[in-house]
CSV table of C-alpha atoms and ligand atoms in Angstrom, one decimal:
chain,number,residue,atom,x,y,z
V,1,MET,CA,-24.4,3.8,3.6
V,2,LEU,CA,-21.9,6.3,4.8
V,3,ASP,CA,-22.7,9.7,6.3
V,4,ILE,CA,-20.3,11.5,4.0
V,5,HIS,CA,-21.1,14.9,5.4
V,6,LYS,CA,-20.1,13.8,8.9
V,7,ILE,CA,-17.1,11.9,7.6
V,8,ARG,CA,-15.8,14.9,5.6
V,9,ALA,CA,-16.1,17.1,8.7
V,10,GLU,CA,-13.7,14.8,10.5
V,11,PHE,CA,-10.9,15.6,8.0
V,12,PRO,CA,-9.8,19.2,8.5
V,13,ILE,CA,-7.8,19.4,5.4
V,14,LEU,CA,-10.8,18.8,3.2
V,15,SER,CA,-12.3,22.1,4.0
V,16,GLN,CA,-9.1,23.9,2.9
V,17,LYS,CA,-8.9,26.0,-0.2
V,18,ILE,CA,-6.1,25.3,-2.7
V,19,ASN,CA,-5.4,28.0,-5.2
V,20,GLY,CA,-8.5,29.8,-4.0
V,21,LYS,CA,-10.7,26.8,-4.7
V,22,PRO,CA,-12.1,24.1,-2.4
V,23,LEU,CA,-9.7,21.2,-2.3
V,24,VAL,CA,-10.7,18.2,-4.4
V,25,TYR,CA,-8.3,15.5,-3.2
V,26,PHE,CA,-8.1,12.6,-5.7
V,27,ASP,CA,-4.5,11.5,-4.9
V,28,ASN,CA,-5.4,9.0,-2.3
V,29,GLY,CA,-3.3,6.3,-4.0
V,30,ALA,CA,-0.3,8.4,-3.0
V,31,THR,CA,-1.4,9.0,0.6
V,32,SER,CA,-4.7,9.4,2.4
V,33,GLN,CA,-5.7,12.4,4.4
V,34,LYS,CA,-5.9,12.2,8.2
V,35,PRO,CA,-9.0,12.5,10.4
V,36,GLN,CA,-8.8,14.8,13.5
V,37,ILE,CA,-8.8,11.8,15.8
V,38,VAL,CA,-5.5,10.7,14.3
V,39,ILE,CA,-4.0,14.2,14.4
V,40,ASP,CA,-5.1,14.5,18.0
V,41,ALA,CA,-3.6,11.1,18.9
V,42,ILE,CA,-0.2,12.3,17.7
V,43,SER,CA,-0.4,15.4,19.8
V,44,LYS,CA,-1.6,13.4,22.8
V,45,TYR,CA,1.3,11.0,22.5
V,46,TYR,CA,3.9,13.8,22.6
V,47,THR,CA,2.0,15.7,25.3
V,48,GLU,CA,1.4,12.8,27.7
V,49,ILE,CA,3.5,9.7,27.1
V,50,ASN,CA,6.5,10.4,25.1
V,51,ALA,CA,9.4,8.1,26.2
V,52,ASN,CA,11.5,5.5,24.6
V,53,ILE,CA,10.0,2.0,24.5
V,54,HIS,CA,11.3,-1.4,25.8
V,55,ARG,CA,14.0,0.4,27.7
V,56,GLY,CA,13.6,2.0,31.1
V,57,VAL,CA,11.8,0.7,34.2
V,58,HIS,CA,10.3,4.1,34.6
V,59,THR,CA,6.5,4.6,34.3
V,60,LEU,CA,6.5,6.8,31.2
V,61,SER,CA,8.6,4.3,29.3
V,62,GLN,CA,6.2,1.5,30.4
V,63,MET,CA,3.2,3.6,29.3
V,64,ALA,CA,4.7,4.2,25.8
V,65,THR,CA,5.7,0.5,25.5
V,66,ASP,CA,2.2,-0.6,26.5
V,67,ALA,CA,0.6,1.7,24.0
V,68,TYR,CA,2.9,0.5,21.2
V,69,GLU,CA,2.2,-3.2,22.0
V,70,VAL,CA,-1.6,-2.5,22.2
V,71,SER,CA,-1.3,-1.1,18.7
V,72,ARG,CA,0.6,-4.2,17.5
V,73,LYS,CA,-2.2,-6.3,18.9
V,74,LYS,CA,-4.8,-4.2,17.1
V,75,ILE,CA,-3.0,-4.7,13.8
V,76,GLN,CA,-2.7,-8.4,14.5
V,77,GLN,CA,-6.4,-8.6,14.9
V,78,HIS,CA,-7.1,-6.4,11.9
V,79,ILE,CA,-5.2,-8.6,9.5
V,80,ASN,CA,-6.0,-11.8,11.5
V,81,ALA,CA,-2.4,-12.8,12.1
V,82,LYS,CA,-2.0,-15.8,14.3
V,83,HIS,CA,0.5,-14.1,16.7
V,84,ALA,CA,1.2,-10.5,17.6
V,85,HIS,CA,5.0,-11.2,17.1
V,86,GLU,CA,4.3,-11.9,13.4
V,87,VAL,CA,3.5,-8.2,13.1
V,88,ILE,CA,6.7,-6.1,12.6
V,89,PHE,CA,6.6,-2.3,12.7
V,90,THR,CA,8.5,-0.8,9.8
V,91,SER,CA,8.7,2.7,8.2
V,92,GLY,CA,6.5,1.6,5.3
V,93,THR,CA,5.9,-0.9,2.4
V,94,THR,CA,9.3,-0.1,0.9
V,95,HIS,CA,11.1,-0.9,4.1
V,96,SER,CA,9.1,-4.1,4.6
V,97,ILE,CA,9.9,-5.4,1.1
V,98,ASN,CA,13.6,-4.6,1.5
V,99,ALA,CA,13.7,-6.4,4.8
V,100,VAL,CA,12.3,-9.6,3.2
V,101,ALA,CA,14.4,-9.3,0.1
V,102,ASN,CA,17.5,-8.9,2.1
V,103,GLY,CA,16.5,-11.8,4.3
V,104,PHE,CA,16.6,-14.1,1.3
V,105,THR,CA,20.2,-13.3,0.4
V,106,SER,CA,21.9,-16.2,2.0
V,107,SER,CA,19.4,-18.8,0.8
V,108,LEU,CA,19.4,-17.9,-2.9
V,109,LYS,CA,21.9,-19.0,-5.6
V,110,ALA,CA,22.4,-19.0,-9.3
V,111,GLY,CA,19.6,-21.1,-11.0
V,112,ASP,CA,17.0,-20.0,-8.4
V,113,GLU,CA,14.2,-17.7,-9.6
V,114,VAL,CA,12.3,-14.8,-8.2
V,115,LEU,CA,8.9,-13.9,-9.7
V,116,VAL,CA,7.4,-10.5,-9.8
V,117,SER,CA,4.6,-9.2,-11.9
V,118,ALA,CA,4.3,-6.7,-14.7
V,119,LEU,CA,1.9,-4.7,-12.5
V,120,GLU,CA,4.4,-3.9,-9.7
V,121,HIS,CA,5.3,-0.6,-8.1
V,122,HIS,CA,9.1,0.0,-8.3
V,123,SER,CA,9.2,-0.9,-4.6
V,124,ASN,CA,8.3,-4.4,-5.4
V,125,ILE,CA,10.7,-4.7,-8.3
V,126,VAL,CA,14.0,-3.0,-7.4
V,127,PRO,CA,14.6,-4.8,-4.0
V,128,TRP,CA,14.2,-8.2,-5.9
V,129,GLN,CA,16.5,-7.1,-8.7
V,130,MET,CA,19.1,-6.1,-6.1
V,131,LEU,CA,18.6,-9.5,-4.4
V,132,CYS,CA,19.2,-11.3,-7.8
V,133,GLU,CA,22.3,-9.2,-8.4
V,134,ARG,CA,23.7,-10.2,-5.0
V,135,THR,CA,22.9,-13.9,-5.4
V,136,GLY,CA,23.0,-14.7,-9.1
V,137,ALA,CA,19.3,-15.7,-9.1
V,138,THR,CA,17.1,-14.7,-12.0
V,139,LEU,CA,14.2,-12.3,-12.0
V,140,LYS,CA,11.2,-13.4,-14.0
V,141,VAL,CA,8.0,-11.4,-14.7
V,142,ILE,CA,4.4,-12.6,-14.8
V,143,PRO,CA,2.9,-10.8,-17.9
V,144,MET,CA,-0.3,-8.8,-18.1
V,145,ASN,CA,-2.9,-8.4,-20.8
V,146,GLN,CA,-4.3,-5.1,-22.3
V,147,ASP,CA,-6.9,-4.8,-19.6
V,148,GLY,CA,-4.2,-4.8,-16.9
V,149,GLU,CA,-4.8,-8.2,-15.6
V,150,LEU,CA,-2.1,-10.8,-14.8
V,151,ILE,CA,-2.2,-13.7,-17.2
V,152,GLN,CA,-2.7,-16.6,-14.9
V,153,SER,CA,-1.8,-19.3,-17.4
V,154,GLU,CA,1.6,-17.6,-17.9
V,155,TYR,CA,2.1,-17.4,-14.1
V,156,GLU,CA,1.5,-21.2,-13.9
V,157,LYS,CA,4.0,-21.8,-16.7
V,158,LEU,CA,6.6,-19.7,-14.9
V,159,LEU,CA,6.3,-21.5,-11.6
V,160,SER,CA,8.7,-24.3,-11.1
V,161,THR,CA,10.8,-25.8,-8.3
V,162,ASN,CA,13.4,-23.2,-9.2
V,163,THR,CA,11.0,-20.5,-8.0
V,164,LYS,CA,12.0,-19.5,-4.5
V,165,ILE,CA,9.8,-16.4,-3.9
V,166,VAL,CA,6.9,-14.7,-5.7
V,167,ALA,CA,6.3,-11.0,-5.0
V,168,VAL,CA,3.0,-9.6,-6.3
V,169,ASN,CA,0.7,-6.8,-5.3
V,170,HIS,CA,-2.8,-7.3,-4.1
V,171,ILE,CA,-4.0,-4.2,-5.9
V,172,SER,CA,-2.1,-2.2,-8.6
V,173,ASN,CA,-1.4,1.4,-7.7
V,174,ALA,CA,-1.3,2.5,-11.3
V,175,LEU,CA,-4.3,0.7,-12.7
V,176,GLY,CA,-6.4,-0.3,-9.7
V,177,THR,CA,-6.5,-4.0,-10.8
V,178,ILE,CA,-7.4,-6.4,-7.9
V,179,ASN,CA,-5.2,-9.5,-8.4
V,180,PRO,CA,-6.6,-13.0,-7.6
V,181,ILE,CA,-4.0,-13.4,-4.8
V,182,ALA,CA,-5.7,-16.2,-3.0
V,183,GLU,CA,-5.2,-18.5,-6.0
V,184,MET,CA,-1.8,-17.0,-6.7
V,185,ILE,CA,-0.7,-17.9,-3.2
V,186,GLN,CA,-2.0,-21.4,-3.5
V,187,LYS,CA,-0.2,-21.9,-6.8
V,188,ALA,CA,3.1,-20.6,-5.4
V,189,HIS,CA,2.9,-23.1,-2.6
V,190,THR,CA,2.4,-26.0,-5.0
V,191,VAL,CA,6.0,-25.6,-6.1
V,192,GLY,CA,7.3,-24.8,-2.6
V,193,ALA,CA,7.9,-21.1,-3.2
V,194,ALA,CA,7.3,-18.4,-0.6
V,195,ILE,CA,5.0,-15.5,-1.6
V,196,LEU,CA,5.0,-11.9,-0.5
V,197,ILE,CA,1.9,-9.8,-1.1
V,198,ASP,CA,2.3,-6.0,-1.4
V,199,GLY,CA,-0.9,-4.8,0.2
V,200,ALA,CA,0.0,-1.1,0.0
V,201,GLN,CA,-3.0,-0.3,-2.2
V,202,ALA,CA,-5.3,-2.9,-0.9
V,203,VAL,CA,-5.5,-2.0,2.8
V,204,PRO,CA,-7.3,1.3,2.2
V,205,HIS,CA,-10.1,-0.6,0.6
V,206,LEU,CA,-10.4,-4.0,2.3
V,207,LYS,CA,-9.4,-6.0,5.4
V,208,PRO,CA,-6.9,-8.7,4.5
V,209,ASP,CA,-7.1,-12.0,6.4
V,210,VAL,CA,-3.5,-13.3,6.2
V,211,GLN,CA,-4.4,-16.7,7.7
V,212,LYS,CA,-7.2,-17.3,5.3
V,213,LEU,CA,-5.0,-16.1,2.4
V,214,ASP,CA,-2.1,-18.3,3.7
V,215,CYS,CA,0.5,-15.8,2.4
V,216,ASP,CA,4.0,-15.9,3.8
V,217,PHE,CA,4.4,-12.2,3.9
V,218,TYR,CA,1.9,-9.3,3.7
V,219,VAL,CA,3.2,-5.7,3.7
V,220,PHE,CA,1.6,-2.3,3.7
V,221,SER,CA,2.1,1.4,4.7
V,222,GLY,CA,0.3,3.2,7.4
V,223,HIS,CA,0.1,6.6,5.6
V,224,LYS,CA,-2.3,5.2,3.0
V,225,ILE,CA,-4.9,4.2,5.7
V,226,CYS,CA,-5.3,7.5,7.5
V,227,GLY,CA,-2.2,6.8,9.6
V,228,PRO,CA,1.0,8.8,9.9
V,229,THR,CA,3.8,8.7,7.3
V,230,GLY,CA,6.9,6.7,8.2
V,231,THR,CA,4.8,3.8,9.5
V,232,GLY,CA,4.3,0.4,7.9
V,233,ILE,CA,3.8,-3.3,8.6
V,234,LEU,CA,5.7,-6.4,7.7
V,235,TYR,CA,3.5,-9.4,8.5
V,236,GLY,CA,5.4,-12.7,8.1
V,237,LYS,CA,4.5,-16.2,9.2
V,238,GLU,CA,6.4,-17.0,12.4
V,239,ALA,CA,8.4,-19.8,10.8
V,240,TRP,CA,9.6,-17.5,8.0
V,241,LEU,CA,10.5,-14.6,10.3
V,242,ASN,CA,12.4,-17.0,12.5
V,243,LYS,CA,14.3,-18.4,9.5
V,244,LEU,CA,15.2,-15.0,7.9
V,245,PRO,CA,18.2,-13.1,9.2
V,246,PRO,CA,17.5,-9.6,10.5
V,247,TYR,CA,17.6,-6.7,8.0
V,248,GLN,CA,19.3,-4.2,10.3
V,249,GLY,CA,21.5,-4.5,13.3
V,250,GLY,CA,21.4,-2.3,16.3
V,251,GLY,CA,19.9,-1.7,19.7
V,252,GLU,CA,16.7,-3.6,20.8
V,253,MET,CA,17.2,-6.4,18.2
V,254,ILE,CA,19.7,-8.4,20.2
V,255,ALA,CA,19.7,-11.0,23.0
V,256,THR,CA,23.4,-10.7,23.9
V,257,VAL,CA,26.3,-8.8,22.3
V,258,THR,CA,30.0,-9.5,22.7
V,259,PHE,CA,32.7,-8.5,20.3
V,260,GLU,CA,33.0,-12.1,19.3
V,261,LYS,CA,29.3,-12.8,18.7
V,262,THR,CA,25.8,-11.4,18.8
V,263,THR,CA,22.6,-13.4,19.3
V,264,TYR,CA,19.3,-11.9,18.2
V,265,ALA,CA,16.2,-11.1,20.2
V,266,ASP,CA,13.0,-13.1,19.6
V,267,LEU,CA,10.3,-11.9,17.3
V,268,PRO,CA,9.2,-9.2,16.7
V,269,HIS,CA,12.2,-7.4,18.1
V,270,LYS,CA,14.7,-9.1,15.9
V,271,PHE,CA,13.4,-7.0,13.0
V,272,GLU,CA,13.0,-3.8,14.9
V,273,ALA,CA,16.5,-2.3,15.4
V,274,GLY,CA,16.8,1.1,16.8
V,275,THR,CA,14.2,3.6,18.2
V,276,PRO,CA,11.2,3.2,16.0
V,277,ASN,CA,8.5,5.7,15.0
V,278,ILE,CA,6.8,5.2,18.4
V,279,ALA,CA,4.1,7.8,18.0
V,280,GLY,CA,3.5,6.6,14.4
V,281,GLY,CA,3.1,3.0,15.5
V,282,ILE,CA,0.7,3.9,18.2
V,283,VAL,CA,-1.4,6.2,16.1
V,284,LEU,CA,-1.5,3.6,13.3
V,285,GLY,CA,-3.7,1.7,15.7
V,286,THR,CA,-5.9,4.7,16.1
V,287,ALA,CA,-6.3,5.0,12.3
V,288,ILE,CA,-7.2,1.4,12.0
V,289,ASP,CA,-9.8,1.7,14.7
V,290,TYR,CA,-11.2,4.7,12.9
V,291,LEU,CA,-11.6,2.8,9.6
V,292,ASN,CA,-13.1,-0.2,11.3
V,293,ASN,CA,-15.7,2.0,12.9
V,294,ILE,CA,-16.7,3.2,9.5
V,295,GLY,CA,-16.5,-0.4,8.3
V,296,PHE,CA,-14.6,-1.8,5.3
V,297,GLU,CA,-17.7,-3.2,3.7
V,298,ASN,CA,-19.3,0.3,3.7
V,299,ILE,CA,-16.1,1.8,2.4
V,300,ALA,CA,-15.8,-0.7,-0.5
V,301,GLU,CA,-19.4,-0.4,-1.5
V,302,TYR,CA,-19.3,3.4,-1.5
V,303,GLU,CA,-15.9,3.6,-3.3
V,304,HIS,CA,-17.3,1.2,-6.0
V,305,LEU,CA,-20.1,3.7,-6.6
V,306,LEU,CA,-17.6,6.5,-7.0
V,307,LEU,CA,-15.5,4.3,-9.4
V,308,GLU,CA,-18.6,3.5,-11.6
V,309,TYR,CA,-19.8,7.1,-11.6
V,310,ALA,CA,-16.3,8.5,-12.5
V,311,THR,CA,-15.7,5.9,-15.1
V,312,GLN,CA,-18.9,6.7,-16.9
V,313,LYS,CA,-18.4,10.5,-16.6
V,314,LEU,CA,-14.8,10.4,-17.8
V,315,LEU,CA,-15.7,8.2,-20.8
V,316,GLU,CA,-18.1,10.9,-21.9
V,317,ILE,CA,-15.0,13.1,-22.7
V,318,ASP,CA,-14.0,12.7,-26.4
V,319,GLY,CA,-10.6,11.2,-26.9
V,320,LEU,CA,-10.3,10.0,-23.3
V,321,LYS,CA,-8.9,6.6,-22.8
V,322,ILE,CA,-8.8,4.6,-19.5
V,323,PHE,CA,-5.8,2.4,-18.9
V,324,GLY,CA,-6.7,-0.5,-16.6
V,325,THR,CA,-10.0,-2.1,-17.4
V,326,ALA,CA,-9.8,-5.2,-15.3
V,327,LYS,CA,-13.0,-6.9,-14.3
V,328,GLN,CA,-11.9,-6.7,-10.6
V,329,LYS,CA,-10.9,-3.1,-9.9
V,330,THR,CA,-10.7,-0.7,-7.0
V,331,SER,CA,-11.4,3.1,-7.0
V,332,VAL,CA,-8.4,4.1,-9.2
V,333,ILE,CA,-8.8,5.5,-12.7
V,334,SER,CA,-5.7,6.0,-14.9
V,335,PHE,CA,-6.4,7.9,-18.1
V,336,ASN,CA,-5.1,10.0,-20.9
V,337,ILE,CA,-6.6,12.3,-23.5
V,338,GLU,CA,-5.5,11.9,-27.0
V,339,GLY,CA,-2.9,14.5,-28.1
V,340,ILE,CA,-2.4,15.9,-24.6
V,341,HIS,CA,0.5,15.2,-22.2
V,342,PRO,CA,-0.9,14.1,-18.8
V,343,TYR,CA,1.3,16.6,-17.0
V,344,ASP,CA,-0.5,19.5,-18.8
V,345,ILE,CA,-3.9,18.4,-17.6
V,346,GLY,CA,-2.6,17.8,-14.0
V,347,THR,CA,-1.1,21.3,-13.9
V,348,ILE,CA,-4.2,23.1,-15.2
V,349,ILE,CA,-6.7,21.3,-13.0
V,350,ASP,CA,-4.4,21.9,-9.9
V,351,LYS,CA,-5.1,25.6,-10.5
V,352,LYS,CA,-8.7,24.7,-9.7
V,353,GLY,CA,-7.8,23.0,-6.4
V,354,ILE,CA,-7.9,19.4,-7.9
V,355,ALA,CA,-5.2,17.1,-6.8
V,356,VAL,CA,-4.5,14.1,-9.1
V,357,ARG,CA,-1.2,12.3,-9.8
V,358,THR,CA,0.4,12.5,-13.2
V,359,GLY,CA,3.3,10.5,-14.5
V,360,HIS,CA,4.4,6.9,-14.4
V,361,HIS,CA,3.3,6.3,-10.8
V,362,CYS,CA,6.5,4.5,-9.9
V,363,ALA,CA,5.4,1.8,-12.3
V,364,GLN,CA,7.4,2.5,-15.4
V,365,PRO,CA,7.1,-1.1,-16.9
V,366,ILE,CA,3.3,-0.6,-17.0
V,367,MET,CA,3.8,2.6,-19.0
V,368,ASP,CA,6.2,0.9,-21.3
V,369,PHE,CA,3.7,-1.9,-21.8
V,370,TYR,CA,1.1,0.6,-23.0
V,371,LYS,CA,3.8,2.7,-24.8
V,372,ILE,CA,2.8,5.9,-23.0
V,373,PRO,CA,4.9,8.3,-21.0
V,374,GLY,CA,2.4,8.3,-18.1
V,375,THR,CA,-1.2,8.8,-17.2
V,376,ILE,CA,-3.4,11.1,-15.1
V,377,ARG,CA,-4.5,9.1,-12.1
V,378,ALA,CA,-7.6,9.9,-10.0
V,379,SER,CA,-7.8,7.7,-6.9
V,380,PHE,CA,-10.8,8.0,-4.7
V,381,ALA,CA,-11.3,7.4,-1.0
V,382,PHE,CA,-14.4,7.0,1.1
V,383,TYR,CA,-14.5,10.8,1.9
V,384,ASN,CA,-14.8,11.8,-1.8
V,385,THR,CA,-18.1,12.6,-3.4
V,386,LYS,CA,-19.8,12.5,-6.8
V,387,GLU,CA,-19.9,16.3,-6.7
V,388,GLU,CA,-16.1,16.4,-6.6
V,389,ILE,CA,-16.0,14.0,-9.6
V,390,ASP,CA,-18.3,16.4,-11.5
V,391,ILE,CA,-15.9,19.3,-10.6
V,392,MET,CA,-12.9,17.3,-12.0
V,393,VAL,CA,-14.7,16.2,-15.2
V,394,ASP,CA,-15.7,19.8,-15.9
V,395,ALA,CA,-12.2,21.0,-15.2
V,396,ILE,CA,-10.8,18.4,-17.6
V,397,GLN,CA,-13.2,19.4,-20.3
V,398,LYS,CA,-12.1,23.0,-19.9
V,399,ALA,CA,-8.4,22.1,-19.8
V,400,LYS,CA,-8.9,20.1,-23.0
V,401,ALA,CA,-10.5,23.0,-24.8
V,402,MET,CA,-7.5,25.2,-23.8
V,403,LEU,CA,-4.9,22.7,-24.9
V,404,ILE,CA,-6.3,21.4,-28.2
H,1,LIG,N1,3.7,-0.7,-3.3
H,1,LIG,C1,2.6,-0.2,-3.9
H,1,LIG,C2,1.6,-1.0,-4.6
H,1,LIG,C3,2.4,1.2,-3.8
H,1,LIG,O1,1.3,1.8,-4.3
H,1,LIG,C4,3.4,2.0,-3.1
H,1,LIG,C5,3.2,3.5,-3.0
H,1,LIG,C6,4.5,1.4,-2.5
H,1,LIG,C7,4.6,0.0,-2.7
H,1,LIG,C8,5.5,2.1,-1.7
H,1,LIG,O2,4.9,2.5,-0.5
H,1,LIG,P1,5.7,3.5,0.5
H,1,LIG,O3,4.7,3.9,1.5
H,1,LIG,O4,6.8,2.6,1.0
H,1,LIG,O5,6.3,4.6,-0.4
H,1,LIG,N2,2.5,4.1,-4.0
H,1,LIG,C9,2.4,5.4,-4.3
H,1,LIG,C10,1.6,5.9,-5.4
H,1,LIG,O6,0.9,5.2,-6.1
H,1,LIG,N3,1.7,7.2,-5.4
H,1,LIG,O7,2.6,7.6,-4.5
H,1,LIG,C11,3.0,6.5,-3.8
């Protein structure tokens, strides 16, 4: 089991007061907090090795390049990619999905189909809609049931040889549903479709094995796993990344440039135009080391206890309804209280130092499905505690008494 006291001491922000009260941070689905080791690594980079990478012969540039490439290798090992050059640094999940969706532009035509699911974040809907607008392809949606689970029989019906790419999340940000992606990947491949997994909400809770999963693309953000904002990963199978044209043109992504013709650099550089977030990329490796030292099995086990405890406590509140009751769930609870707007609860409990997200969570179709304007979302991380859950439940009870 985790030494929560020790872990919490490693996150300086957790000992802050917000509105005069100790911070209770339950907005981990939006972004995680950062341990001191990550904060220090950013400072160390700028203090000791700041230089542009892959450019000069000078020593400092070499040091920065080496550190960046060491981090790429760490991430490769973490997700078990076959090659380091299958790991592309991006600015986040959104960037990664846009890079892939753009890459499919020249290979799609009218009659082709792109499948997304009813559970997606807008980041995994809009780039595909834009792709369909550019190419004349059709966007189709895998439906969900009342528990917030994707209906697998409907998915099978939607798949056909017209399906060119499936884009689905590993874990839903709004409901916490863990999707059966291993089977979904296999099914996509039976019709010859490529499949992208949006792992933004999965990587904080588990270690994906992209070779075992056999997904074509797996994308995530660094800021949700204790890393800096403006960092992300696009994993793609070598064959796909070689096939897709680059998303952006610029420095560092070329082999040769003349005014007549440009040839592109090999992977991973083909997808890494311009000066990247060097410090961020390096420190993402530090964050991943930090999490692996704690251990993802320990994290998952502890977060599951928090999920069960919070679910039970919240359901003791009269009129409270949880949205997202999938059998396979991670430590995210979306809920509403009858007769009260989620925003009102969020605002009142913020006064007590409690950070939750309210609204549609960038997943408006899910809110439309349930015919609600939004929810209150409490999303827990391995540094949260049962005591904090008690504080939130008590604050909600009091807010409810004020509002009804
Ligand atoms: N996909 C999923 C499943 C997400 O949860 C998010 C961010 C994104 C994509 C986009 O990631 P970004 O790092 O590029 O912005 N989700 C949330 C959230 O639930 N609350 O704030 C951001």
